[in-house]
PDB file of C-alpha atoms in Angstrom:
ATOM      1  CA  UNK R   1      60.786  14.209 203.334  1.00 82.00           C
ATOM      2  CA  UNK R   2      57.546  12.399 204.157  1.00 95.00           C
ATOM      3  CA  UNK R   3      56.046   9.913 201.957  1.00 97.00           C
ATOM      4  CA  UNK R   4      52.761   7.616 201.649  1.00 98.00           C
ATOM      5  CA  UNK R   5      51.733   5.024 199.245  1.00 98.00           C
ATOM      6  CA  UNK R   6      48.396   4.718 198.601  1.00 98.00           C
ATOM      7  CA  UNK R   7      47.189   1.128 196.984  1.00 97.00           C
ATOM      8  CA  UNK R   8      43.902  -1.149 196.106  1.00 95.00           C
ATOM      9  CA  UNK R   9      44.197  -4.807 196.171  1.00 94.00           C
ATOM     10  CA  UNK R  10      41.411  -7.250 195.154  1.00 91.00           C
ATOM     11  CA  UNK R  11      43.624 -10.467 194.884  1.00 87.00           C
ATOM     12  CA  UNK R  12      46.504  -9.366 197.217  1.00 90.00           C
ATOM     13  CA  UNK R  13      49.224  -8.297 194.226  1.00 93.00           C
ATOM     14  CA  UNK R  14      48.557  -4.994 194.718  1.00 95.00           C
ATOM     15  CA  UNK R  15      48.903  -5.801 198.111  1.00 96.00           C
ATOM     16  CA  UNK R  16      52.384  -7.420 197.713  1.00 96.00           C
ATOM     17  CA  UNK R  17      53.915  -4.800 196.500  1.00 95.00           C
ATOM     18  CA  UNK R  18      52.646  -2.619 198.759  1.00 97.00           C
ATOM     19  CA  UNK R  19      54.398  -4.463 201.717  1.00 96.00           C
ATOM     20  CA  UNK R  20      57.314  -4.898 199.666  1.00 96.00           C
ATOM     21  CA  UNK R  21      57.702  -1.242 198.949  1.00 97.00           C
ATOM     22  CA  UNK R  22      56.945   0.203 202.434  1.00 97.00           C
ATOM     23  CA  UNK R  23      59.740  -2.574 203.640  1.00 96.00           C
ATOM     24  CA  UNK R  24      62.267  -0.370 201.323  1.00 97.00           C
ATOM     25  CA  UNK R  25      60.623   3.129 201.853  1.00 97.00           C
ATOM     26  CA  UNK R  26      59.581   2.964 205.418  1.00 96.00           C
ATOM     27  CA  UNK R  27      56.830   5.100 204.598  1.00 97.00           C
ATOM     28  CA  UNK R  28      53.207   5.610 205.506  1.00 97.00           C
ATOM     29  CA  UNK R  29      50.672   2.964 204.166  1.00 97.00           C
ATOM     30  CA  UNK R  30      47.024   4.005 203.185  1.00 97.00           C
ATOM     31  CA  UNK R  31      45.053   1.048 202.151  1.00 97.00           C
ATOM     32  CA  UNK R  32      41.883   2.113 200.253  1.00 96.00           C
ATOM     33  CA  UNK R  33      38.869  -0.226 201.481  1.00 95.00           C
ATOM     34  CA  UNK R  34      35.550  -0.383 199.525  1.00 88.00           C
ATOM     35  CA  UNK R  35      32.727   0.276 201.149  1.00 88.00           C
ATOM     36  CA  UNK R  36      31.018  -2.099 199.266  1.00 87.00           C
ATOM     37  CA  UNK R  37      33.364  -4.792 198.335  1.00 87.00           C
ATOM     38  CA  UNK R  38      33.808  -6.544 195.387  1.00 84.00           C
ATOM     39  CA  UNK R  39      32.952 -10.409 194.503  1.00 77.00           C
ATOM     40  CA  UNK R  40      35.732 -12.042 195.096  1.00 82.00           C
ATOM     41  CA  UNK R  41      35.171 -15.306 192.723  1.00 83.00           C
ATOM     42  CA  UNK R  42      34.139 -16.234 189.734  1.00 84.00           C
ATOM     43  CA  UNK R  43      32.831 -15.154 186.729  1.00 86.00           C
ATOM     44  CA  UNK R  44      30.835 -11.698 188.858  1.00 80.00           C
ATOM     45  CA  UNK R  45      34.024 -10.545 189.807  1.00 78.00           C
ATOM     46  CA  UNK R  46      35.640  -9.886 186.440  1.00 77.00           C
ATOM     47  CA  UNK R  47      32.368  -8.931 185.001  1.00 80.00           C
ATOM     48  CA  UNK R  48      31.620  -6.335 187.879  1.00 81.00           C
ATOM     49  CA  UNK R  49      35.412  -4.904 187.932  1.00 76.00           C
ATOM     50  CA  UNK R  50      35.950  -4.437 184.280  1.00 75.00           C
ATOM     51  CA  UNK R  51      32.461  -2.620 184.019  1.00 78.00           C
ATOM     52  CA  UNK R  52      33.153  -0.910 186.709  1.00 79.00           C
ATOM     53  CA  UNK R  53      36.352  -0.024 185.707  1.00 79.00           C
ATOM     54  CA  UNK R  54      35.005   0.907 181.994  1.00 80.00           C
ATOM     55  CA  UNK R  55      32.509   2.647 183.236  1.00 79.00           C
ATOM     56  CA  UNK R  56      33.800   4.627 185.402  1.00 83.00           C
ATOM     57  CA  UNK R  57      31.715   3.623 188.417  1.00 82.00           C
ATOM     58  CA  UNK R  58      32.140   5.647 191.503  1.00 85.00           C
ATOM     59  CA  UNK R  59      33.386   4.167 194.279  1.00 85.00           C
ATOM     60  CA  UNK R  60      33.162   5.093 198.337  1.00 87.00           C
ATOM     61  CA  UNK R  61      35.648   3.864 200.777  1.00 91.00           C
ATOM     62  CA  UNK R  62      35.037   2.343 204.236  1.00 93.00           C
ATOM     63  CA  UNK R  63      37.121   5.306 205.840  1.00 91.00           C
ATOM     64  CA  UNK R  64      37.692   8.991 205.595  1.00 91.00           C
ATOM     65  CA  UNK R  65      40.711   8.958 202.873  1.00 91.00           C
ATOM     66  CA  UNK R  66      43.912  10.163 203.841  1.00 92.00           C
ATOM     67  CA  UNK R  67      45.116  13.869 204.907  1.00 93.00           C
ATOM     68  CA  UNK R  68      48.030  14.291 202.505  1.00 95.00           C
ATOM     69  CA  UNK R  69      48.645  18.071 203.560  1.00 94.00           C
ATOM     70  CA  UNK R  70      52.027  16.227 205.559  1.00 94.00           C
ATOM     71  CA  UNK R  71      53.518  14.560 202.855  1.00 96.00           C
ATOM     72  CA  UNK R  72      55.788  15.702 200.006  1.00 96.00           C
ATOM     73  CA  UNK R  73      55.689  12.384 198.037  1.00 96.00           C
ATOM     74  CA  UNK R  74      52.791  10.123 197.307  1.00 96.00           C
ATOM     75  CA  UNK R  75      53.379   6.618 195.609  1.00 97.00           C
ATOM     76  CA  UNK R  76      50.207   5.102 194.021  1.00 97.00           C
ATOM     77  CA  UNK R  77      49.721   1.704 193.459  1.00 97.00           C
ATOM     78  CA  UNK R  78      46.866   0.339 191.312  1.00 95.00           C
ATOM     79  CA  UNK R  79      46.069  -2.799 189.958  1.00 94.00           C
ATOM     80  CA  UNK R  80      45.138  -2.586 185.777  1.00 91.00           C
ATOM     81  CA  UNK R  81      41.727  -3.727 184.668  1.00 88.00           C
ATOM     82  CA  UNK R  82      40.472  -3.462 181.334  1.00 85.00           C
ATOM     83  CA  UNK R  83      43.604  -1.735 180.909  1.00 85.00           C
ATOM     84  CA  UNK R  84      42.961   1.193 182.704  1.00 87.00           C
ATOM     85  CA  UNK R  85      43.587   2.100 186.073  1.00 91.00           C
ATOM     86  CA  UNK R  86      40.831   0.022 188.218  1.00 90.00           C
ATOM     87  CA  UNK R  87      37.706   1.471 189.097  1.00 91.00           C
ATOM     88  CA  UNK R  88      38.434   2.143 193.297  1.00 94.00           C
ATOM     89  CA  UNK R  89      41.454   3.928 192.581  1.00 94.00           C
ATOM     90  CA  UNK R  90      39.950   5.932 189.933  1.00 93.00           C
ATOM     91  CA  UNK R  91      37.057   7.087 192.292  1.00 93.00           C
ATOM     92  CA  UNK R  92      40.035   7.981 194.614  1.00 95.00           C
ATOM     93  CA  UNK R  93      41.815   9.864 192.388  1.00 93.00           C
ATOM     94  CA  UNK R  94      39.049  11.908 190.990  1.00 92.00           C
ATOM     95  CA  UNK R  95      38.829  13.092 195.261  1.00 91.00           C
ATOM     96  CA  UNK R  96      42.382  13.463 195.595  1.00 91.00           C
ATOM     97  CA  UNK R  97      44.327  16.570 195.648  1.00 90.00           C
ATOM     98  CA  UNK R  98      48.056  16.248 194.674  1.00 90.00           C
ATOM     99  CA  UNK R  99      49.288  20.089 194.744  1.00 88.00           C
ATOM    100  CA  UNK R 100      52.515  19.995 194.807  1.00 88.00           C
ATOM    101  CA  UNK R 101      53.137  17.045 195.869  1.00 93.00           C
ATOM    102  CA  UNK R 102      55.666  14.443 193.568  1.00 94.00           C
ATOM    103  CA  UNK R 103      53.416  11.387 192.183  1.00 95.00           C
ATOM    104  CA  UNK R 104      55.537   7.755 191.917  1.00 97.00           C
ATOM    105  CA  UNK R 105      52.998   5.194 189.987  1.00 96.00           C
ATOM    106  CA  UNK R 106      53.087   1.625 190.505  1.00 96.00           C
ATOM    107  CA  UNK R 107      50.887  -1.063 188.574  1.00 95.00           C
ATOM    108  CA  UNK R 108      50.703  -4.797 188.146  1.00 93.00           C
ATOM    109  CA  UNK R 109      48.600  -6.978 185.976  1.00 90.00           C
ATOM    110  CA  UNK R 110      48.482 -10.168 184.196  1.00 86.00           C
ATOM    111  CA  UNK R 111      50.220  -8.855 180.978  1.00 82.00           C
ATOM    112  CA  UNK R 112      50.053  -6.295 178.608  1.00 79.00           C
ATOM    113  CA  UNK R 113      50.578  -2.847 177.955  1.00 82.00           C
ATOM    114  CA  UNK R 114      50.665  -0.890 180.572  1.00 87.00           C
ATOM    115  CA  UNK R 115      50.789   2.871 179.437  1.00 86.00           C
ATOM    116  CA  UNK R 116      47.370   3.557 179.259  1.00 86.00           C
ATOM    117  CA  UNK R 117      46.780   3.048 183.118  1.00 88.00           C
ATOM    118  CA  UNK R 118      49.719   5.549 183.714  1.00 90.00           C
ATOM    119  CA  UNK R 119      48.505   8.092 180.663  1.00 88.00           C
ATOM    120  CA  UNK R 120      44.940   8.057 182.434  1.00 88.00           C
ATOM    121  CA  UNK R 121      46.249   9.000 185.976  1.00 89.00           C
ATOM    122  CA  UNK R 122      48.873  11.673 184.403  1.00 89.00           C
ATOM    123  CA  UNK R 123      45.766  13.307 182.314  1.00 85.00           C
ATOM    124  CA  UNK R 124      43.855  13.003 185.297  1.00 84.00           C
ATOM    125  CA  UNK R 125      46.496  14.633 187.924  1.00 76.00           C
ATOM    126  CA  UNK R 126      47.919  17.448 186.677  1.00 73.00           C
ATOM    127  CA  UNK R 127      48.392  19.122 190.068  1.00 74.00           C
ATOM    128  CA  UNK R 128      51.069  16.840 190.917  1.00 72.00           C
ATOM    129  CA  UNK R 129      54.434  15.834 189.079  1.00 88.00           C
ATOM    130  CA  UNK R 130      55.032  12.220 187.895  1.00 92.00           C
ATOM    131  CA  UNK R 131      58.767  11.425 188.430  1.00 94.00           C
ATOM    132  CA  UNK R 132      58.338   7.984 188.053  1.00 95.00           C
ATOM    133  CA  UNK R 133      56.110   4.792 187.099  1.00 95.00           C
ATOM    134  CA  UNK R 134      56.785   0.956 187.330  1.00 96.00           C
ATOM    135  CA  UNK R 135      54.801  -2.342 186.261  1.00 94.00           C
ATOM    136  CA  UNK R 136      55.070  -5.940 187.336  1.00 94.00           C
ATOM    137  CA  UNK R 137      53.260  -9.035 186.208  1.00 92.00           C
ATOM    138  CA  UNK R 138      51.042 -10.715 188.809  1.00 88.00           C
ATOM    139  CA  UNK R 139      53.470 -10.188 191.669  1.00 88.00           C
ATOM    140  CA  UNK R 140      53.906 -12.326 194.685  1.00 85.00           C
ATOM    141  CA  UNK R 141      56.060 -13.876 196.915  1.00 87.00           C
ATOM    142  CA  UNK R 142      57.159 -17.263 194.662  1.00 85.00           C
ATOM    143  CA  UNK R 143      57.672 -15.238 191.365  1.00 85.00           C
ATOM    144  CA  UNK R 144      58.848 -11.867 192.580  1.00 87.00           C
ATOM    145  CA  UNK R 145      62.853 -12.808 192.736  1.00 87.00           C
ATOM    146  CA  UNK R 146      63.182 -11.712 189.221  1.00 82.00           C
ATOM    147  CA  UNK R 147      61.375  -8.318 189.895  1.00 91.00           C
ATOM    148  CA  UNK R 148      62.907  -7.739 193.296  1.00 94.00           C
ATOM    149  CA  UNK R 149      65.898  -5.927 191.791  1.00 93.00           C
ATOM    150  CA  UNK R 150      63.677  -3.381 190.037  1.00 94.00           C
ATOM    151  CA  UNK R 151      61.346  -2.738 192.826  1.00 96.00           C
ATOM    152  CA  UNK R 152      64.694  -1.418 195.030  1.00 96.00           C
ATOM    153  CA  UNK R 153      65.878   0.488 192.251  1.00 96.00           C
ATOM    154  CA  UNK R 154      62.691   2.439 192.050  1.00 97.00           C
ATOM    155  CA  UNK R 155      61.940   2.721 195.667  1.00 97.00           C
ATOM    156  CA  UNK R 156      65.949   4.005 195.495  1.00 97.00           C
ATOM    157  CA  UNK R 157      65.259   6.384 193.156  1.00 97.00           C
ATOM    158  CA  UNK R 158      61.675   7.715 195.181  1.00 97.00           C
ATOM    159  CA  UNK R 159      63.870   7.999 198.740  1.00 96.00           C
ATOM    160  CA  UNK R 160      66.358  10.161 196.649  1.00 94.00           C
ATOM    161  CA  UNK R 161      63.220  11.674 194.925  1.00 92.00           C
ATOM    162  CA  UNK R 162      64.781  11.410 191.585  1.00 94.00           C
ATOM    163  CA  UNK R 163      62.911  10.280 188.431  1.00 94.00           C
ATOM    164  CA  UNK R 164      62.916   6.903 187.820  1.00 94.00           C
ATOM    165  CA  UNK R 165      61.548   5.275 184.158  1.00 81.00           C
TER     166      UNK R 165
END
C-alpha cells in the first residue's frame, strides 16, 4: 500500500513531525512551498497568517503539487492558526482530489482545541475517508519524548490502515 504525507511548516513543528513520521512510515514526503513566503518574524507574521488563514486567502505553491493517482493513503499535516487549518494547506486542499483514497490528519499548535481544524478539512474532503487524526503541542526535538509514544501508535495504526482516534 503506498502512502504520502503531505505537510506546511512555517516554524519547523510541522516540519518535525513530518520527519518523525516518515522515519516510522517510510513513506513519500511532499512538502508544500509558498510561492510567496510568509514573514517569518515579528508582529507581520502572525498578523499576515491569521488573516490569511481567516480569510481564506488563496495560496500558490512554488511547484506543481503532487500526483496522488499512486497512492492509497495520504497523511496531512497542518499547523493550526486561528484555530483553523492554516491558510497554505487550505489553498491545497481546496485543489486536492482525495477519491478514494484514506485521509490520516495530523496537527500541532501552541494549545487549544483542536477539533475545528479537523471538522474544517472533514467538511471540506468528503471524497476521501478520515480513519484517523492526531494533535501535538509545539513539537520538537527537546519536548517530543512525552509525545513520541503516541506518534508510533498512530503511524502503527496508518501502516496497518486501521482507524486510529
Amino acid at each position: 500500500m503506498e502512502r504520502v504525507l503531505i505537510y506546511y511548516s512555517l516554524d519547523g513543528h510541522t516540519h518535525f513531525l513530518a520527519e518523525q513520521a516518515q522515519k516510522l512510515l517510510g513513506c513519500d514526503v511532499y512538502r508544500l512551498q509558498l510561492a510567496k513566503d510568509y514573514p517569518s518574524k515579528g508582529f507581520a507574521k502572525y498578523y499576515t497568517a491569521g488573516r490569511n488563514t481567516v480569510l481564506r486567502f488563496p495560496h500558490t505553491f512554488k511547484q506543481p503539487l503532487p500526483d496522488l493517482s499512486r497512492y492509497e493513503v495520504v497523511i496531512l499535516a497542518t499547523p493550526i492558526w486561528a484555530g483553523r487549518v492554516c491558510a497554505p494547506m487550505y489553498s491545497y486542499l481546496k485543489q486536492a482530489e482525495f477519491a478514494h483514497k484514506d485521509l490520516y490528519l495530523i496537527a500541532n499548535c501552541s494549545g487549544g482545541d483542536v477539533s475545528k481544524c479537523f471538522s474544517i478539512i472533514k467538511n471540506m474532503k468528503h471524497d476521501g475517508h478520515v480513519r484517523g487524526e492526531i494533535s501535538f503541542i509545539n513539537p520538537n526535538e527537546a519536548t517530543f519524548g512525552n509525545d513520541s509514544a503516541r506518534l508510533k501508535a498512530f503511524c502503527d495504526a496508518v501502516l496497518l490502515n486501521e482507524s486510529f482516534q
